[in-house]
Coordinates of C-alpha atoms in Angstrom, one line a residue:
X1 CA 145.9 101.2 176.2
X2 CA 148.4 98.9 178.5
X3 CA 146.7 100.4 181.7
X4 CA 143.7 102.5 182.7
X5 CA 145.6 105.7 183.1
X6 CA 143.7 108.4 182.4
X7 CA 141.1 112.2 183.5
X8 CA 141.0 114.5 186.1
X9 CA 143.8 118.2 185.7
X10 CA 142.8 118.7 189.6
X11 CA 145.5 117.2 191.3
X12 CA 144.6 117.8 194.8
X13 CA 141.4 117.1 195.4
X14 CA 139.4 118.2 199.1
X15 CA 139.7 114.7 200.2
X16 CA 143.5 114.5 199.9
X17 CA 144.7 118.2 201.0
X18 CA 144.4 117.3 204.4
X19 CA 146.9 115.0 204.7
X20 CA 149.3 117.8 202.9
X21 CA 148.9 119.8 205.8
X22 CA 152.2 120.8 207.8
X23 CA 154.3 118.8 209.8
X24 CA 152.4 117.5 212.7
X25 CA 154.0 118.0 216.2
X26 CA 155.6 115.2 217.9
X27 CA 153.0 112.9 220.2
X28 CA 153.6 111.1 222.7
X29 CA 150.4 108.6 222.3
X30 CA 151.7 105.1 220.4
X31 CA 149.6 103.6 217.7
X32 CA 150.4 99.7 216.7
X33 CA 149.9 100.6 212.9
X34 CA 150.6 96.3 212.3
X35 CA 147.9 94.8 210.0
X36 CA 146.0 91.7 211.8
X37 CA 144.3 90.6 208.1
X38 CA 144.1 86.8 208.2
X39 CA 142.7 84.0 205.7
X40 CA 139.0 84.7 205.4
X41 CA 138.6 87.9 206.3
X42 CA 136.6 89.9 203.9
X43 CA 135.5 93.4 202.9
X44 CA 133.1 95.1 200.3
X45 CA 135.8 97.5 198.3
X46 CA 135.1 100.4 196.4
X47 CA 137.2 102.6 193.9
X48 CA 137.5 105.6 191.5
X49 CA 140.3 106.4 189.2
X50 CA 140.5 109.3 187.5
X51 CA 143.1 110.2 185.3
X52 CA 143.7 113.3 182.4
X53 CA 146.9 114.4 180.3
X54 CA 148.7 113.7 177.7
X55 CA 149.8 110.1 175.7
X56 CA 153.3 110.9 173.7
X57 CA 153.8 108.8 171.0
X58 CA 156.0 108.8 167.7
X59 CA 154.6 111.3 164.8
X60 CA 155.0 110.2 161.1
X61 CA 158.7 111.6 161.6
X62 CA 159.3 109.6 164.7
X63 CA 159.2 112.6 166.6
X64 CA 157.5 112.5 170.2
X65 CA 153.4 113.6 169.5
X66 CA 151.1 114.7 172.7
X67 CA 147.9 113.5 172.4
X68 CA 145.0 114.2 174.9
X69 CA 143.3 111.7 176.6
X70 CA 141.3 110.8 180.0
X71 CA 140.1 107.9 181.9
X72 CA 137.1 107.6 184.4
X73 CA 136.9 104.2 186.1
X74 CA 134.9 102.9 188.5
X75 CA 134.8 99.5 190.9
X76 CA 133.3 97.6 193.4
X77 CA 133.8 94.2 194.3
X78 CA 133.6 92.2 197.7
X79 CA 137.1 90.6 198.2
X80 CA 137.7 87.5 200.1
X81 CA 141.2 86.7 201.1
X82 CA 142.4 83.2 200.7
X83 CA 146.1 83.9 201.8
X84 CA 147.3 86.8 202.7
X85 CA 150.9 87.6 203.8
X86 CA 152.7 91.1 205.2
X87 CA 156.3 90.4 204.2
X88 CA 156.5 91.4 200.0
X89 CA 158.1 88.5 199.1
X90 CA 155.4 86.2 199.6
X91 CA 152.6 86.1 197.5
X92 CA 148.9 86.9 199.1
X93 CA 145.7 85.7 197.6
X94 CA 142.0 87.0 197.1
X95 CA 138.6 86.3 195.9
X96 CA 137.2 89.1 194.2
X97 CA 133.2 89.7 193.1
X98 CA 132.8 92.5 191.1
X99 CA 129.7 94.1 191.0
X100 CA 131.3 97.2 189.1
X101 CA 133.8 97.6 187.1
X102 CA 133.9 99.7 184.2
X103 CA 136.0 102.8 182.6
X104 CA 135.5 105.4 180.0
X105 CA 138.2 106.4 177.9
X106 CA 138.3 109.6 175.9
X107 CA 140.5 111.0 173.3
X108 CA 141.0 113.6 170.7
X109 CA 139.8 111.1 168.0
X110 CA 136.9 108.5 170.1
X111 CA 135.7 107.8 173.5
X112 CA 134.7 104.2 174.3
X113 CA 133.6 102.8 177.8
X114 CA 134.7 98.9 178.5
X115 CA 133.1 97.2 181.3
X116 CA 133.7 93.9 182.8
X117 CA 131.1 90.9 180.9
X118 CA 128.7 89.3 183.7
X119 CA 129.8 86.0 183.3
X120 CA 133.5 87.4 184.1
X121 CA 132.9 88.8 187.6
X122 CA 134.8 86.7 189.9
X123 CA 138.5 87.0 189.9
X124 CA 141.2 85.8 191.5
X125 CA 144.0 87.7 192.4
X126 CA 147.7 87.0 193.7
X127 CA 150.1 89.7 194.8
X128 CA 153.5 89.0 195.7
X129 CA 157.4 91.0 195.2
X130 CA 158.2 89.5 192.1
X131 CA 154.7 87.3 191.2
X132 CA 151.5 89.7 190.3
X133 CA 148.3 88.4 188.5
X134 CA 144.6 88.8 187.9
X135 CA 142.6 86.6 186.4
X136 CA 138.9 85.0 185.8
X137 CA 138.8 81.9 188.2
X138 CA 136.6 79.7 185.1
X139 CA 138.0 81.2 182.2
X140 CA 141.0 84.0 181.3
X141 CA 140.9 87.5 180.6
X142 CA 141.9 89.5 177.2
X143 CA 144.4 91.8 178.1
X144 CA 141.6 95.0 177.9
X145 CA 139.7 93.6 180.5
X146 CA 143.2 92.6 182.6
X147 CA 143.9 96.4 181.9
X148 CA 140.4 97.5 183.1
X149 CA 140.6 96.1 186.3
X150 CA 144.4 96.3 187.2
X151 CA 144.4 100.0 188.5
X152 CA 147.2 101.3 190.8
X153 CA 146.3 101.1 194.6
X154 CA 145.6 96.9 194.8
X155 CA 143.7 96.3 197.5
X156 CA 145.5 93.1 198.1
X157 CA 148.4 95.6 199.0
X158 CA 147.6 98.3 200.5
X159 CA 148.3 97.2 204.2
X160 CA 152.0 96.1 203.3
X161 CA 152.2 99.8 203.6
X162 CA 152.5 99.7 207.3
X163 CA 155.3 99.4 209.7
X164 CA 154.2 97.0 211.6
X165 CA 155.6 98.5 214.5
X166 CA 153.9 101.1 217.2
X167 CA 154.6 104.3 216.0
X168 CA 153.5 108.4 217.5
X169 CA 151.9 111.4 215.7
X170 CA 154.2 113.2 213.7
X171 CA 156.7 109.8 213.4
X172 CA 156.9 108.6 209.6
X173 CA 159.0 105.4 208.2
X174 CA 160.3 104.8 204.7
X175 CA 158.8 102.2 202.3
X176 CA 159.4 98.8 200.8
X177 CA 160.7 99.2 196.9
X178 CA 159.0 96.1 196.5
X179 CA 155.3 97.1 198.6
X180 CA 155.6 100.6 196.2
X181 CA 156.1 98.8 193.0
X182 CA 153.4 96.6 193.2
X183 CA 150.9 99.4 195.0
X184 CA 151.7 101.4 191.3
X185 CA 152.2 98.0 189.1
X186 CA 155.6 98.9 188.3
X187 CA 158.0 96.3 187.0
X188 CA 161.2 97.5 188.8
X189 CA 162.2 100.3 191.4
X190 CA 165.5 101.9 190.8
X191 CA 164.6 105.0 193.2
X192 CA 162.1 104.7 196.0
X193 CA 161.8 107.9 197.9
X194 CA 157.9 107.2 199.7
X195 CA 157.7 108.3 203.4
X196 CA 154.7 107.8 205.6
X197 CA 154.3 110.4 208.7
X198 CA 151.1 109.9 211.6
X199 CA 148.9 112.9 211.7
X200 CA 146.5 112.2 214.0
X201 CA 143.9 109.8 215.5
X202 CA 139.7 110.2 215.2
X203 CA 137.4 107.7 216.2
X204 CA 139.8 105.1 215.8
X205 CA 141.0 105.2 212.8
X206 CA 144.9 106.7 212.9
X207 CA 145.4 108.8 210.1
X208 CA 148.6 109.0 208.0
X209 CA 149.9 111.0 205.3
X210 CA 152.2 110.1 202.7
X211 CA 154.4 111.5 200.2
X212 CA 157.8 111.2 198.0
X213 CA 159.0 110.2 194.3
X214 CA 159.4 106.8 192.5
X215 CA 161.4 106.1 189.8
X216 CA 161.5 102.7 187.9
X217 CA 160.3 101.0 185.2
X218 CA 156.1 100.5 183.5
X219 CA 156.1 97.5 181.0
X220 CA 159.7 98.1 180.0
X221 CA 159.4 102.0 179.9
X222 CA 161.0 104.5 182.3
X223 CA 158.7 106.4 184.5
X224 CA 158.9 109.2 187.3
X225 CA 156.1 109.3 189.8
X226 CA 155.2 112.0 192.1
X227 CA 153.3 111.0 195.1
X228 CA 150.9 112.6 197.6
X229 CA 148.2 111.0 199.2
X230 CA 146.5 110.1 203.1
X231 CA 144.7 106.8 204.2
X232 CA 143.2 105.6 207.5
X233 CA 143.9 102.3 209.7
X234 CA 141.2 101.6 212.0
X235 CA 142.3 100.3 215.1
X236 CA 139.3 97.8 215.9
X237 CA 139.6 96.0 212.2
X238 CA 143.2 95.7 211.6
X239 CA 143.1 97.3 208.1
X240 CA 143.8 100.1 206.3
X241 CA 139.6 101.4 205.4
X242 CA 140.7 104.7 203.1
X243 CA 143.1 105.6 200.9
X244 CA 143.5 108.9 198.3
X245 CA 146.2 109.1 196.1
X246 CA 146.9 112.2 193.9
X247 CA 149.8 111.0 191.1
X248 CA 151.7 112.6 188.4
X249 CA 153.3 110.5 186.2
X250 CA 155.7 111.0 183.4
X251 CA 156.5 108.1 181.6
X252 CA 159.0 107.7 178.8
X253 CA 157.6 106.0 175.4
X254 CA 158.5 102.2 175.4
X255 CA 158.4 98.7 173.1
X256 CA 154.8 97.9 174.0
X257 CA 153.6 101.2 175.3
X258 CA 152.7 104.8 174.5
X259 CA 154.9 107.5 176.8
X260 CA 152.7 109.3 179.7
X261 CA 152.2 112.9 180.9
X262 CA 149.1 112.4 183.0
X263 CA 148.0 113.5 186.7
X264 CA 145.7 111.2 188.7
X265 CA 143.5 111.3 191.6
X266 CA 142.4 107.4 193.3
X267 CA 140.0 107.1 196.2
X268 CA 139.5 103.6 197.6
X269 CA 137.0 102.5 200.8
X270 CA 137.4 99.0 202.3
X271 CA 134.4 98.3 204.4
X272 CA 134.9 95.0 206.7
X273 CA 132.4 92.6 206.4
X274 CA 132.0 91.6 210.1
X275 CA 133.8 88.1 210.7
X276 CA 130.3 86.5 212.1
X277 CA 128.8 87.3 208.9
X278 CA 128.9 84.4 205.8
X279 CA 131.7 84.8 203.4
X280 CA 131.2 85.8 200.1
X281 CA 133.0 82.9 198.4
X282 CA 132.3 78.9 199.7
X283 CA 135.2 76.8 200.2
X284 CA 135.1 74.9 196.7
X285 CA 135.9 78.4 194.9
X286 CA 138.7 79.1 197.6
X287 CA 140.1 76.0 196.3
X288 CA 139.8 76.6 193.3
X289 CA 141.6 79.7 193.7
X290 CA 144.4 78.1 195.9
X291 CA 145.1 75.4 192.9
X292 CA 145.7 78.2 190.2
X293 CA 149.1 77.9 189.0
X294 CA 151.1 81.0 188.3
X295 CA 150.9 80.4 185.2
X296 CA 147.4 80.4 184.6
X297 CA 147.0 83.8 186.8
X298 CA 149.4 85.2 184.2
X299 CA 147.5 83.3 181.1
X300 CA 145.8 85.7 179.3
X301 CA 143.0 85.1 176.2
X302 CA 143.1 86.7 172.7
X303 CA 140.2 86.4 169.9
X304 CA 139.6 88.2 166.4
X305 CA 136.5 86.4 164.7
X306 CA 137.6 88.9 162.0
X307 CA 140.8 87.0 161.4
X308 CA 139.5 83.8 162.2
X309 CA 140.9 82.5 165.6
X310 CA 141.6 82.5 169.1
X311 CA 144.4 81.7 171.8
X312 CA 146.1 82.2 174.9
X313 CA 148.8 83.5 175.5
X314 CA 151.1 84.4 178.8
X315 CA 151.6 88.6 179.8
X316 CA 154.7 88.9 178.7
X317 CA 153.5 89.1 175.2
X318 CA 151.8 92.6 174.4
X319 CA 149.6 93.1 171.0
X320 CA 151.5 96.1 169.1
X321 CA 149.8 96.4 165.8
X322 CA 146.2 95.0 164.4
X323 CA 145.4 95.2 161.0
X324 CA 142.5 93.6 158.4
X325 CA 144.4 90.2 158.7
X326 CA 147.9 90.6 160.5
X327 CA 148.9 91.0 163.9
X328 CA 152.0 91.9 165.8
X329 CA 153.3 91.0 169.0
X330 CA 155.9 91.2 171.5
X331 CA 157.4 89.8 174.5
X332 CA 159.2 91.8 177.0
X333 CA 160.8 89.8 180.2
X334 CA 161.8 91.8 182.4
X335 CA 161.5 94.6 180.2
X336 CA 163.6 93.5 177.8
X337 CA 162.6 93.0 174.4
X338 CA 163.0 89.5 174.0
X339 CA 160.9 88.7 170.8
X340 CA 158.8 89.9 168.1
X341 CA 155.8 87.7 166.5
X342 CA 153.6 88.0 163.2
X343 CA 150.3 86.4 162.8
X344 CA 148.8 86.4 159.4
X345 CA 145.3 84.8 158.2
X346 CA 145.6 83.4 154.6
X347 CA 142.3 82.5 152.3
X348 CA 141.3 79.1 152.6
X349 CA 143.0 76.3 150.9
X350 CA 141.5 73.5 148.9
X351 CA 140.2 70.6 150.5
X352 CA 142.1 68.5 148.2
X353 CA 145.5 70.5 148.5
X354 CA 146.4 70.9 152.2
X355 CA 150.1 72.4 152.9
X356 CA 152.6 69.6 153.0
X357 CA 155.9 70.0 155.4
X358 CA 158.1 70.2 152.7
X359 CA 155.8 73.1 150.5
X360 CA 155.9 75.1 153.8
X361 CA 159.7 74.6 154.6
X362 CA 160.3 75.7 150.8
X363 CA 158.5 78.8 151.8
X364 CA 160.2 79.3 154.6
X365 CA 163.4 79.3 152.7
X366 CA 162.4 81.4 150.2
X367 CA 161.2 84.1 152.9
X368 CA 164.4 84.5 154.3
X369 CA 166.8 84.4 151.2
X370 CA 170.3 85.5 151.9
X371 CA 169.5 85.9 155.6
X372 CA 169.2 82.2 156.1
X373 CA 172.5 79.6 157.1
X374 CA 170.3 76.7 158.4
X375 CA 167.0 74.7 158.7
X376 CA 167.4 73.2 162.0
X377 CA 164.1 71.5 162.3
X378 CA 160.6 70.9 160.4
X379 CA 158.3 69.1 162.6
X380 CA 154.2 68.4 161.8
X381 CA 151.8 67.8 164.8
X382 CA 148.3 68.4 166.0
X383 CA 147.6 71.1 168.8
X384 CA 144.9 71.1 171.0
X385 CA 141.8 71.7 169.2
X386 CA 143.4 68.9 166.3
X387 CA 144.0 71.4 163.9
X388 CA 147.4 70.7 161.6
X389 CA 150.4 72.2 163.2
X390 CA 153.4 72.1 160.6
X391 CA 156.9 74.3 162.3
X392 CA 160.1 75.2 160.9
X393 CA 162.7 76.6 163.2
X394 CA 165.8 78.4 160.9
X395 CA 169.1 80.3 161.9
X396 CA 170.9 83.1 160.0
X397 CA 172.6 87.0 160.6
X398 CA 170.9 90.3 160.2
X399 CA 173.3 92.9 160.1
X400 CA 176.0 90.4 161.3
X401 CA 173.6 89.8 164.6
X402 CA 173.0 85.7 164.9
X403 CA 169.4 85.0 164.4
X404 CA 166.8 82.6 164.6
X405 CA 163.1 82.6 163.0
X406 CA 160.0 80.2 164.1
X407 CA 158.0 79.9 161.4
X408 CA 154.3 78.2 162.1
X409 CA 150.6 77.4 160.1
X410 CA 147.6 76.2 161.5
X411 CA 145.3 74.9 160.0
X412 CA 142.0 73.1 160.0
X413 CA 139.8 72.0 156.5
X414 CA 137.3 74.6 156.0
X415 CA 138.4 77.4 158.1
X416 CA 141.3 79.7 157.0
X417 CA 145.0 79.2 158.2
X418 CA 146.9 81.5 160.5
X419 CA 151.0 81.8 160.3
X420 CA 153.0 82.4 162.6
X421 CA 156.5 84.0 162.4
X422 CA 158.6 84.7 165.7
X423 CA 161.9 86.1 165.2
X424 CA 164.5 86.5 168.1
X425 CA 168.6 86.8 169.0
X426 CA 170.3 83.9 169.1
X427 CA 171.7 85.4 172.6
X428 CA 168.2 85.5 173.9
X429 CA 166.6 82.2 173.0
X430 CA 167.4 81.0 176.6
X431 CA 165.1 83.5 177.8
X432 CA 162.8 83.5 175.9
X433 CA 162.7 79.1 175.7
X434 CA 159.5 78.0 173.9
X435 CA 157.2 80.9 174.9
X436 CA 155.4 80.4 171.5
X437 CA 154.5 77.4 171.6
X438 CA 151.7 78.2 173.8
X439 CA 150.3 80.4 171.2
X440 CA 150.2 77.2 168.6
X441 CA 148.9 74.6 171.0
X442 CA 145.8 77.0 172.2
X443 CA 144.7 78.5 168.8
X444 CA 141.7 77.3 167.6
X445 CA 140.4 78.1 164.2
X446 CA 137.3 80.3 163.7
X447 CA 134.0 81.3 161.6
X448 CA 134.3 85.4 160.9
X449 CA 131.0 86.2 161.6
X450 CA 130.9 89.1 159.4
X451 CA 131.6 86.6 156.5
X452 CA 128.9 83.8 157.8
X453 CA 126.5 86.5 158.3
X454 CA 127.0 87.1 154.1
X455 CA 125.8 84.1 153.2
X456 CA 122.3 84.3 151.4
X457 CA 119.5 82.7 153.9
X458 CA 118.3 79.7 151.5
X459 CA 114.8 80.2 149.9
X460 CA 111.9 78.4 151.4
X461 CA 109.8 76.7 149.1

């Protein structure tokens, strides 16, 4: 799955009817609902999302399928802030800790649970209007456990939802596109229709309700959301310290994902960790966090022992089909389809008859046939890990549409080869620049365990 989207038909749970009540008479006591976070403030954060319906994906006939499916997740982590912004188009900061995080997905055909590996709890995160990411701060995440952890209702978020602005019971305000999109991990708002109204004020905390529609765009895929929830801004702390959010989603099938028919229910508690008490993350790691490049945040890591390597690779690209020893990917910018990209493990070559350039630009050649009109480059180098590198970059038509293909092997004695075939528009390459070659500089050649594990133990004698 692309997110954790997934298990609970009741809708409305006890905790969030409240704030569905009727329309709460006009009061004449003002509440300044503006958020007074700052850098270093902390809080020990808690959440459950709980998710049930349907996934709708093609049948053998290409005809929409509905299968069933649910998702109970759990978190906790303490979260540090190292910047932290209220306007949307600047990009806040955080530490995170986890002490929790873990999900279990169910289907008609399996149930799994995936869970966050101890030596990949601390996180840094990075939240801004056009510039989202979450990542390990000493090494990167696969895209399941990016999935796991990237929920709707990001804490790093949640109090752009304010007005900043003193406001009375029964006033409401509109939201931000941007503050929305990011609060649900959408890509793009095309209809944002979310108001806010005060309820009420206990023990200072002001209570708010909101409500409304969304309409935009998930990874590339059009999606309707229906939304009804209440949270709490405590007066003393600055903060939002609650939120529930009851969802209903229905999302249109897309390139990299399945379509959606699903309801949710979130609950999330921010507890402040008093500002006399020590801060959960030391300076060094708060500068650590501060020097992560965009990039990196949005770096992600892929590995199959099974076919025999390991790289990393940027978001954009999404994993579309796995099979024994090929692989499919593709990029989506924006959510446009940009490119599509093969990896294939071959048997391992002789020691004494490695693949020359010119063997593996024959190949090439012979691959494409009548589609090709040009070799426009053969190049051999050495990536990162020093494993052989040999590229050929062609151009030709499909269907009378320019194209151009990337064709790629690494390869290291010993260990079997990978190829790599990206094919994109002509009219995209722009775009899409040299977003592969990221892919061939990090891959590193592997042992499949399941092979080395075959190997007869030799015979003491």
């Amino acid at each position: 799955m692309r997110r954790i989207y997934l298990a609970i038909i009741v809708l409305l749970a006890s905790s969030v009817a409240p704030a569905l009540a009727a329309e709460p008479e006009l009061g004449s006591e003002m509440y300044r609902l503006t958020p007074g976070l700052e850098k270093g403030d902390a809080a020990d954060v808690t959440v459950t999302f709980e998710v049930g319906g349907e996934l709708i994906v093609p049948d053998d006939k290409g005809k929409d399928a509905s299968l069933p499916m649910s998702v109970v997740a759990k978190m906790a982590y303490e979260e540090q802030l190292v910047a932290w912004w209220n306007d949307p188009a600047i990009a806040s900061r955080s530490l995170r800790r986890y002490s929790e995080a873990r999900a279990t997905l169910k289907s008609a055909e399996k149930g799994e649970t995936r869970e966050l590996p101890g030596d990949l709890r601390v996180i840094a995160a990075k939240a801004g209007a056009d510039d989202m990411g979450l990542n390990g701060l000493t090494r990167r995440l696969t895209r399941e456990q990016y999935d796991l952890i990237n929920i709707p209702g990001n804490s790093l978020l949640i109090d752009r939802l304010l007005p900043k602005r003193e406001m009375a019971v029964g006033e409401h305000w509109d939201h931000n596109a941007d503050t929305i999109a990011g609060l649900f991990g959408m890509s793009h708002v095309a209809v944002c229709e979310v108001r806010s109204t005060v309820t009420g004020m206990d023990n200072r905390q002001v209570q708010i309700r909101m409500a409304g529609t969304v309409h935009g765009t998930v990874e590339g895929a059009a999606t309707e959301i229906d939304v009804r929830g209440a949270y709490l801004f405590h007066l003393d702390h600055g903060r939002i310290t609650k939120m529930n959010l009851a969802l209903k989603e229905v999302r249109k099938p897309g390139e990299v994902t399945p379509g959606l028919d699903v309801v949710a229910k979130l609950s999330l508690v921010a507890t402040p960790i008093s500002k006399g008490a020590p801060r959960p993350f030391d300076e060094e790691l708060v500068d650590e966090c501060r020097a992560l490049s965009t990039e990196e945040l949005s770096e992600l890591q892929f590995e199959s022992p099974s076919r025999g390597y390991r790289f990393r690779h940027d978001s954009a690209w999404y994993v579309t089909g796995e099979q024994r020893e090929h692989m499919s990917l593709r990029r989506l910018q924006r959510d446009d389809f940009i490119a599509h990209c093969n990896i294939t493990t071959l048997p391992i070559r002789p020691a004494n008859k490695p693949m020359t350039l010119h063997e593996f630009e024959a190949n090439v050649v012979k691959s494409l046939g009548d589609k090709l009109d040009n070799v426009e480059a053969a190049t051999e180098w050495a990536n990162d890990a020093g494993h052989q590198c040999l590229g050929v970059i062609a151009t030709g038509t499909i269907e009378d549409v320019p194209m151009q293909w990337r064709y790629y092997m690494v390869a290291a004695e010993g260990q079997r080869p990978a190829t790599i075939s990206v094919t994109a528009e002509r009219s995209l390459l722009e775009r899409f620049s040299d977003a592969d070659r990221a892919i061939i500089d990090s891959m590193v050649l592997i042992d499949d365990p399941t092979a080395t594990a075959a190997k007869p133990l030799p015979v003491k004698k």
